[in-house]
PDB file of C-alpha atoms in Angstrom:
ATOM      1  CA  MET Z 286    -181.100 -52.681  41.560  1.00 50.00           C
ATOM      2  CA  ILE Z 287    -183.425 -55.318  43.238  1.00 52.00           C
ATOM      3  CA  ARG Z 288    -180.610 -57.891  43.009  1.00 47.00           C
ATOM      4  CA  LEU Z 289    -178.150 -55.536  44.627  1.00 41.00           C
ATOM      5  CA  ILE Z 290    -180.717 -54.752  47.539  1.00 46.00           C
ATOM      6  CA  LEU Z 291    -181.383 -58.600  47.978  1.00 41.00           C
ATOM      7  CA  ILE Z 292    -177.642 -59.424  48.002  1.00 47.00           C
ATOM      8  CA  SER Z 293    -176.971 -56.671  50.477  1.00 49.00           C
ATOM      9  CA  SER Z 294    -179.729 -57.796  52.796  1.00 49.00           C
ATOM     10  CA  LEU Z 295    -178.855 -61.470  52.703  1.00 47.00           C
ATOM     11  CA  LEU Z 296    -175.033 -61.133  52.887  1.00 43.00           C
ATOM     12  CA  PRO Z 297    -174.827 -60.359  56.625  1.00 47.00           C
ATOM     13  CA  LEU Z 298    -177.112 -63.318  57.418  1.00 44.00           C
ATOM     14  CA  PHE Z 299    -174.823 -65.758  55.502  1.00 46.00           C
ATOM     15  CA  LEU Z 300    -171.702 -64.391  57.020  1.00 44.00           C
ATOM     16  CA  GLY Z 301    -173.156 -64.490  60.424  1.00 44.00           C
ATOM     17  CA  LEU Z 302    -174.265 -68.113  60.054  1.00 46.00           C
ATOM     18  CA  GLY Z 303    -170.910 -69.140  58.770  1.00 46.00           C
ATOM     19  CA  GLY Z 304    -168.961 -67.771  61.697  1.00 48.00           C
ATOM     20  CA  CYS Z 305    -170.935 -69.392  64.334  1.00 57.00           C
ATOM     21  CA  ILE Z 306    -169.342 -71.910  66.599  1.00 57.00           C
ATOM     22  CA  THR Z 307    -171.822 -74.451  67.990  1.00 78.00           C
ATOM     23  CA  GLY Z 308    -171.357 -76.786  70.814  1.00 86.00           C
ATOM     24  CA  HIS Z 309    -169.385 -75.640  73.821  1.00 92.00           C
ATOM     25  CA  LEU Z 310    -165.981 -73.673  73.795  1.00 94.00           C
ATOM     26  CA  ILE Z 311    -163.504 -73.935  76.653  1.00 93.00           C
ATOM     27  CA  LYS Z 312    -161.610 -70.578  76.268  1.00 93.00           C
ATOM     28  CA  GLU Z 313    -157.933 -70.073  76.748  1.00 87.00           C
ATOM     29  CA  SER Z 314    -156.835 -73.260  78.486  1.00 88.00           C
ATOM     30  CA  ASP Z 315    -153.103 -72.748  79.437  1.00 89.00           C
ATOM     31  CA  ARG Z 316    -152.331 -76.558  79.679  1.00 91.00           C
ATOM     32  CA  SER Z 317    -150.086 -78.339  77.313  1.00 90.00           C
ATOM     33  CA  LEU Z 318    -151.461 -80.339  74.320  1.00 92.00           C
ATOM     34  CA  ASN Z 319    -150.358 -83.497  76.228  1.00 91.00           C
ATOM     35  CA  GLU Z 320    -152.374 -82.464  79.334  1.00 92.00           C
ATOM     36  CA  ILE Z 321    -155.371 -81.665  77.281  1.00 94.00           C
ATOM     37  CA  LYS Z 322    -155.243 -85.007  75.345  1.00 93.00           C
ATOM     38  CA  ASN Z 323    -154.921 -86.875  78.643  1.00 93.00           C
ATOM     39  CA  ALA Z 324    -158.055 -84.900  79.988  1.00 94.00           C
ATOM     40  CA  VAL Z 325    -159.923 -85.842  76.929  1.00 94.00           C
ATOM     41  CA  PHE Z 326    -159.052 -89.478  77.054  1.00 94.00           C
ATOM     42  CA  ALA Z 327    -159.970 -89.573  80.749  1.00 93.00           C
ATOM     43  CA  THR Z 328    -163.348 -88.003  80.000  1.00 93.00           C
ATOM     44  CA  MET Z 329    -164.436 -89.953  76.853  1.00 91.00           C
ATOM     45  CA  GLY Z 330    -162.014 -92.955  76.755  1.00 91.00           C
ATOM     46  CA  GLN Z 331    -159.811 -93.836  73.850  1.00 91.00           C
ATOM     47  CA  PRO Z 332    -161.041 -92.085  70.724  1.00 92.00           C
ATOM     48  CA  ARG Z 333    -162.486 -94.013  67.802  1.00 91.00           C
ATOM     49  CA  GLU Z 334    -160.671 -91.664  65.624  1.00 91.00           C
ATOM     50  CA  SER Z 335    -158.050 -88.942  65.881  1.00 89.00           C
ATOM     51  CA  ALA Z 336    -156.405 -86.483  63.310  1.00 89.00           C
ATOM     52  CA  THR Z 337    -152.909 -86.897  62.396  1.00 87.00           C
ATOM     53  CA  ASN Z 338    -151.926 -83.617  64.143  1.00 88.00           C
ATOM     54  CA  GLU Z 339    -153.577 -84.947  67.385  1.00 87.00           C
ATOM     55  CA  ARG Z 340    -155.848 -81.894  67.778  1.00 94.00           C
ATOM     56  CA  GLU Z 341    -159.127 -83.447  66.916  1.00 96.00           C
ATOM     57  CA  PHE Z 342    -160.698 -86.494  68.495  1.00 96.00           C
ATOM     58  CA  LEU Z 343    -163.848 -88.458  67.816  1.00 96.00           C
ATOM     59  CA  SER Z 344    -165.347 -90.441  70.615  1.00 95.00           C
ATOM     60  CA  VAL Z 345    -166.872 -93.906  70.356  1.00 94.00           C
ATOM     61  CA  TYR Z 346    -170.744 -93.973  69.833  1.00 93.00           C
ATOM     62  CA  PHE Z 347    -172.765 -93.751  72.924  1.00 92.00           C
ATOM     63  CA  SER Z 348    -176.358 -93.296  73.950  1.00 91.00           C
ATOM     64  CA  LYS Z 349    -177.868 -90.268  75.561  1.00 87.00           C
ATOM     65  CA  LYS Z 350    -179.652 -92.445  77.871  1.00 84.00           C
ATOM     66  CA  LYS Z 351    -177.450 -94.434  80.202  1.00 78.00           C
ATOM     67  CA  VAL Z 352    -178.024 -97.938  78.646  1.00 75.00           C
ATOM     68  CA  GLN Z 353    -176.077-100.882  79.732  1.00 79.00           C
ATOM     69  CA  ASN Z 354    -176.163-103.003  76.569  1.00 84.00           C
ATOM     70  CA  PHE Z 355    -175.924-100.176  74.033  1.00 87.00           C
ATOM     71  CA  ASP Z 356    -175.176-101.449  70.475  1.00 88.00           C
ATOM     72  CA  PRO Z 357    -174.330 -98.596  68.217  1.00 89.00           C
ATOM     73  CA  GLU Z 358    -174.868-100.535  65.075  1.00 91.00           C
ATOM     74  CA  LYS Z 359    -178.524-101.461  65.925  1.00 89.00           C
ATOM     75  CA  SER Z 360    -179.698 -98.509  67.868  1.00 90.00           C
ATOM     76  CA  LYS Z 361    -182.088 -96.031  66.329  1.00 92.00           C
ATOM     77  CA  GLU Z 362    -180.113 -93.090  67.677  1.00 94.00           C
ATOM     78  CA  ARG Z 363    -176.542 -92.697  68.670  1.00 95.00           C
ATOM     79  CA  ASN Z 364    -174.234 -89.889  69.627  1.00 95.00           C
ATOM     80  CA  TYR Z 365    -170.582 -89.134  69.458  1.00 96.00           C
ATOM     81  CA  ALA Z 366    -168.384 -86.297  70.538  1.00 96.00           C
ATOM     82  CA  LYS Z 367    -165.931 -84.380  68.658  1.00 97.00           C
ATOM     83  CA  VAL Z 368    -163.221 -82.509  70.597  1.00 97.00           C
ATOM     84  CA  THR Z 369    -161.006 -80.140  68.747  1.00 96.00           C
ATOM     85  CA  VAL Z 370    -158.064 -78.158  70.178  1.00 96.00           C
ATOM     86  CA  LEU Z 371    -157.907 -74.713  68.383  1.00 95.00           C
ATOM     87  CA  GLY Z 372    -154.993 -72.502  68.130  1.00 92.00           C
ATOM     88  CA  ASP Z 373    -151.309 -73.033  67.288  1.00 89.00           C
ATOM     89  CA  ARG Z 374    -149.916 -72.138  70.676  1.00 89.00           C
ATOM     90  CA  ARG Z 375    -150.966 -71.653  74.297  1.00 90.00           C
ATOM     91  CA  PRO Z 376    -153.486 -70.736  75.515  1.00 92.00           C
ATOM     92  CA  TYR Z 377    -155.654 -73.147  73.414  1.00 94.00           C
ATOM     93  CA  ASP Z 378    -159.489 -73.030  72.959  1.00 96.00           C
ATOM     94  CA  ILE Z 379    -161.073 -76.465  73.197  1.00 96.00           C
ATOM     95  CA  GLN Z 380    -164.297 -76.895  71.094  1.00 97.00           C
ATOM     96  CA  VAL Z 381    -166.607 -79.658  72.266  1.00 97.00           C
ATOM     97  CA  GLN Z 382    -169.556 -80.793  70.037  1.00 97.00           C
ATOM     98  CA  VAL Z 383    -171.801 -83.771  70.524  1.00 96.00           C
ATOM     99  CA  PHE Z 384    -173.501 -84.936  67.230  1.00 97.00           C
ATOM    100  CA  LEU Z 385    -176.679 -86.946  67.160  1.00 96.00           C
ATOM    101  CA  GLU Z 386    -177.220 -89.521  64.257  1.00 96.00           C
ATOM    102  CA  GLU Z 387    -180.324 -91.427  63.382  1.00 96.00           C
ATOM    103  CA  ARG Z 388    -180.807 -94.505  61.554  1.00 94.00           C
ATOM    104  CA  VAL Z 389    -182.552 -94.028  58.163  1.00 93.00           C
ATOM    105  CA  ASP Z 390    -182.909 -97.032  55.736  1.00 91.00           C
ATOM    106  CA  GLY Z 391    -180.182 -99.135  57.250  1.00 88.00           C
ATOM    107  CA  HIS Z 392    -177.424 -96.328  57.547  1.00 93.00           C
ATOM    108  CA  TYR Z 393    -176.988 -93.406  59.874  1.00 95.00           C
ATOM    109  CA  GLU Z 394    -177.322 -89.700  59.087  1.00 96.00           C
ATOM    110  CA  GLU Z 395    -176.257 -86.833  61.139  1.00 95.00           C
ATOM    111  CA  VAL Z 396    -179.267 -84.968  62.428  1.00 94.00           C
ATOM    112  CA  GLY Z 397    -177.701 -82.185  64.419  1.00 94.00           C
ATOM    113  CA  LEU Z 398    -175.910 -81.059  67.652  1.00 96.00           C
ATOM    114  CA  ASP Z 399    -176.748 -81.726  71.098  1.00 94.00           C
ATOM    115  CA  ASP Z 400    -175.626 -78.617  73.018  1.00 94.00           C
ATOM    116  CA  GLU Z 401    -176.736 -79.975  76.338  1.00 94.00           C
ATOM    117  CA  LEU Z 402    -174.507 -83.007  76.058  1.00 94.00           C
ATOM    118  CA  SER Z 403    -171.753 -80.811  74.618  1.00 96.00           C
ATOM    119  CA  ASP Z 404    -171.902 -78.553  77.813  1.00 96.00           C
ATOM    120  CA  GLN Z 405    -171.761 -81.786  80.074  1.00 95.00           C
ATOM    121  CA  ILE Z 406    -168.779 -83.265  78.376  1.00 95.00           C
ATOM    122  CA  ALA Z 407    -166.992 -79.771  78.326  1.00 96.00           C
ATOM    123  CA  GLU Z 408    -167.499 -79.562  82.045  1.00 96.00           C
ATOM    124  CA  GLU Z 409    -166.079 -83.022  82.688  1.00 96.00           C
ATOM    125  CA  ILE Z 410    -163.124 -82.111  80.527  1.00 95.00           C
ATOM    126  CA  LYS Z 411    -162.567 -78.909  82.561  1.00 94.00           C
ATOM    127  CA  LYS Z 412    -162.755 -80.934  85.759  1.00 94.00           C
ATOM    128  CA  ALA Z 413    -160.113 -83.419  84.386  1.00 93.00           C
ATOM    129  CA  LEU Z 414    -157.891 -80.511  83.368  1.00 92.00           C
ATOM    130  CA  ARG Z 415    -158.227 -79.120  86.916  1.00 90.00           C
ATOM    131  CA  LYS Z 416    -157.385 -82.446  88.341  1.00 86.00           C
ATOM    132  CA  SER Z 417    -154.342 -82.967  86.300  1.00 65.00           C
ATOM    133  CA  ARG Z 418    -152.998 -79.605  87.419  1.00 62.00           C
ATOM    134  CA  ASP Z 419    -153.443 -80.836  91.112  1.00 56.00           C
ATOM    135  CA  GLN Z 420    -151.662 -83.945  90.433  1.00 57.00           C
ATOM    136  CA  ARG Z 421    -148.614 -82.432  88.729  1.00 54.00           C
ATOM    137  CA  ASN Z 422    -145.243 -82.806  90.224  1.00 54.00           C
ATOM    138  CA  VAL Z 423    -143.121 -79.713  89.427  1.00 50.00           C
ATOM    139  CA  ILE Z 424    -139.733 -81.291  89.863  1.00 52.00           C
ATOM    140  CA  ASP Z 425    -140.589 -84.588  87.953  1.00 50.00           C
ATOM    141  CA  ASP Z 426    -142.379 -82.699  85.175  1.00 53.00           C
ATOM    142  CA  PHE Z 427    -139.606 -80.177  84.572  1.00 53.00           C
ATOM    143  CA  ARG Z 428    -137.485 -80.760  81.581  1.00 56.00           C
ATOM    144  CA  ALA Z 429    -134.199 -79.013  81.386  1.00 53.00           C
ATOM    145  CA  PHE Z 430    -133.640 -79.610  77.764  1.00 52.00           C
TER     146      PHE Z 430
END
């Protein structure tokens, strides 16, 4: 009986934590995958790594502070952004997460998420998506077949 009460009281907590999306979510972008990819690359440069389905991109390592001579292999802390395109057709949701890594005993360990930087990068991607729509040429971008 006690086990049943304990399980029934803790189950909603675990289900709630498992379903949370952390970072920043750009809802229902009606742009094509190619436009989203170009906006992500314009914001964070060429990715360090991307998934084979081209829906998940990892940025190069960067510093939260704007440091000119940042070396990601020698720094105590480094960040990287992960951008994921969610959904199988338009409108897509775009999840932006910025992870913080700290150097521990010669290797890096992921410490957590930086929601503030996630929001900043998501806003830059939104601006790039808006800009791509303004620069679009309807006649040249139209494909008949």
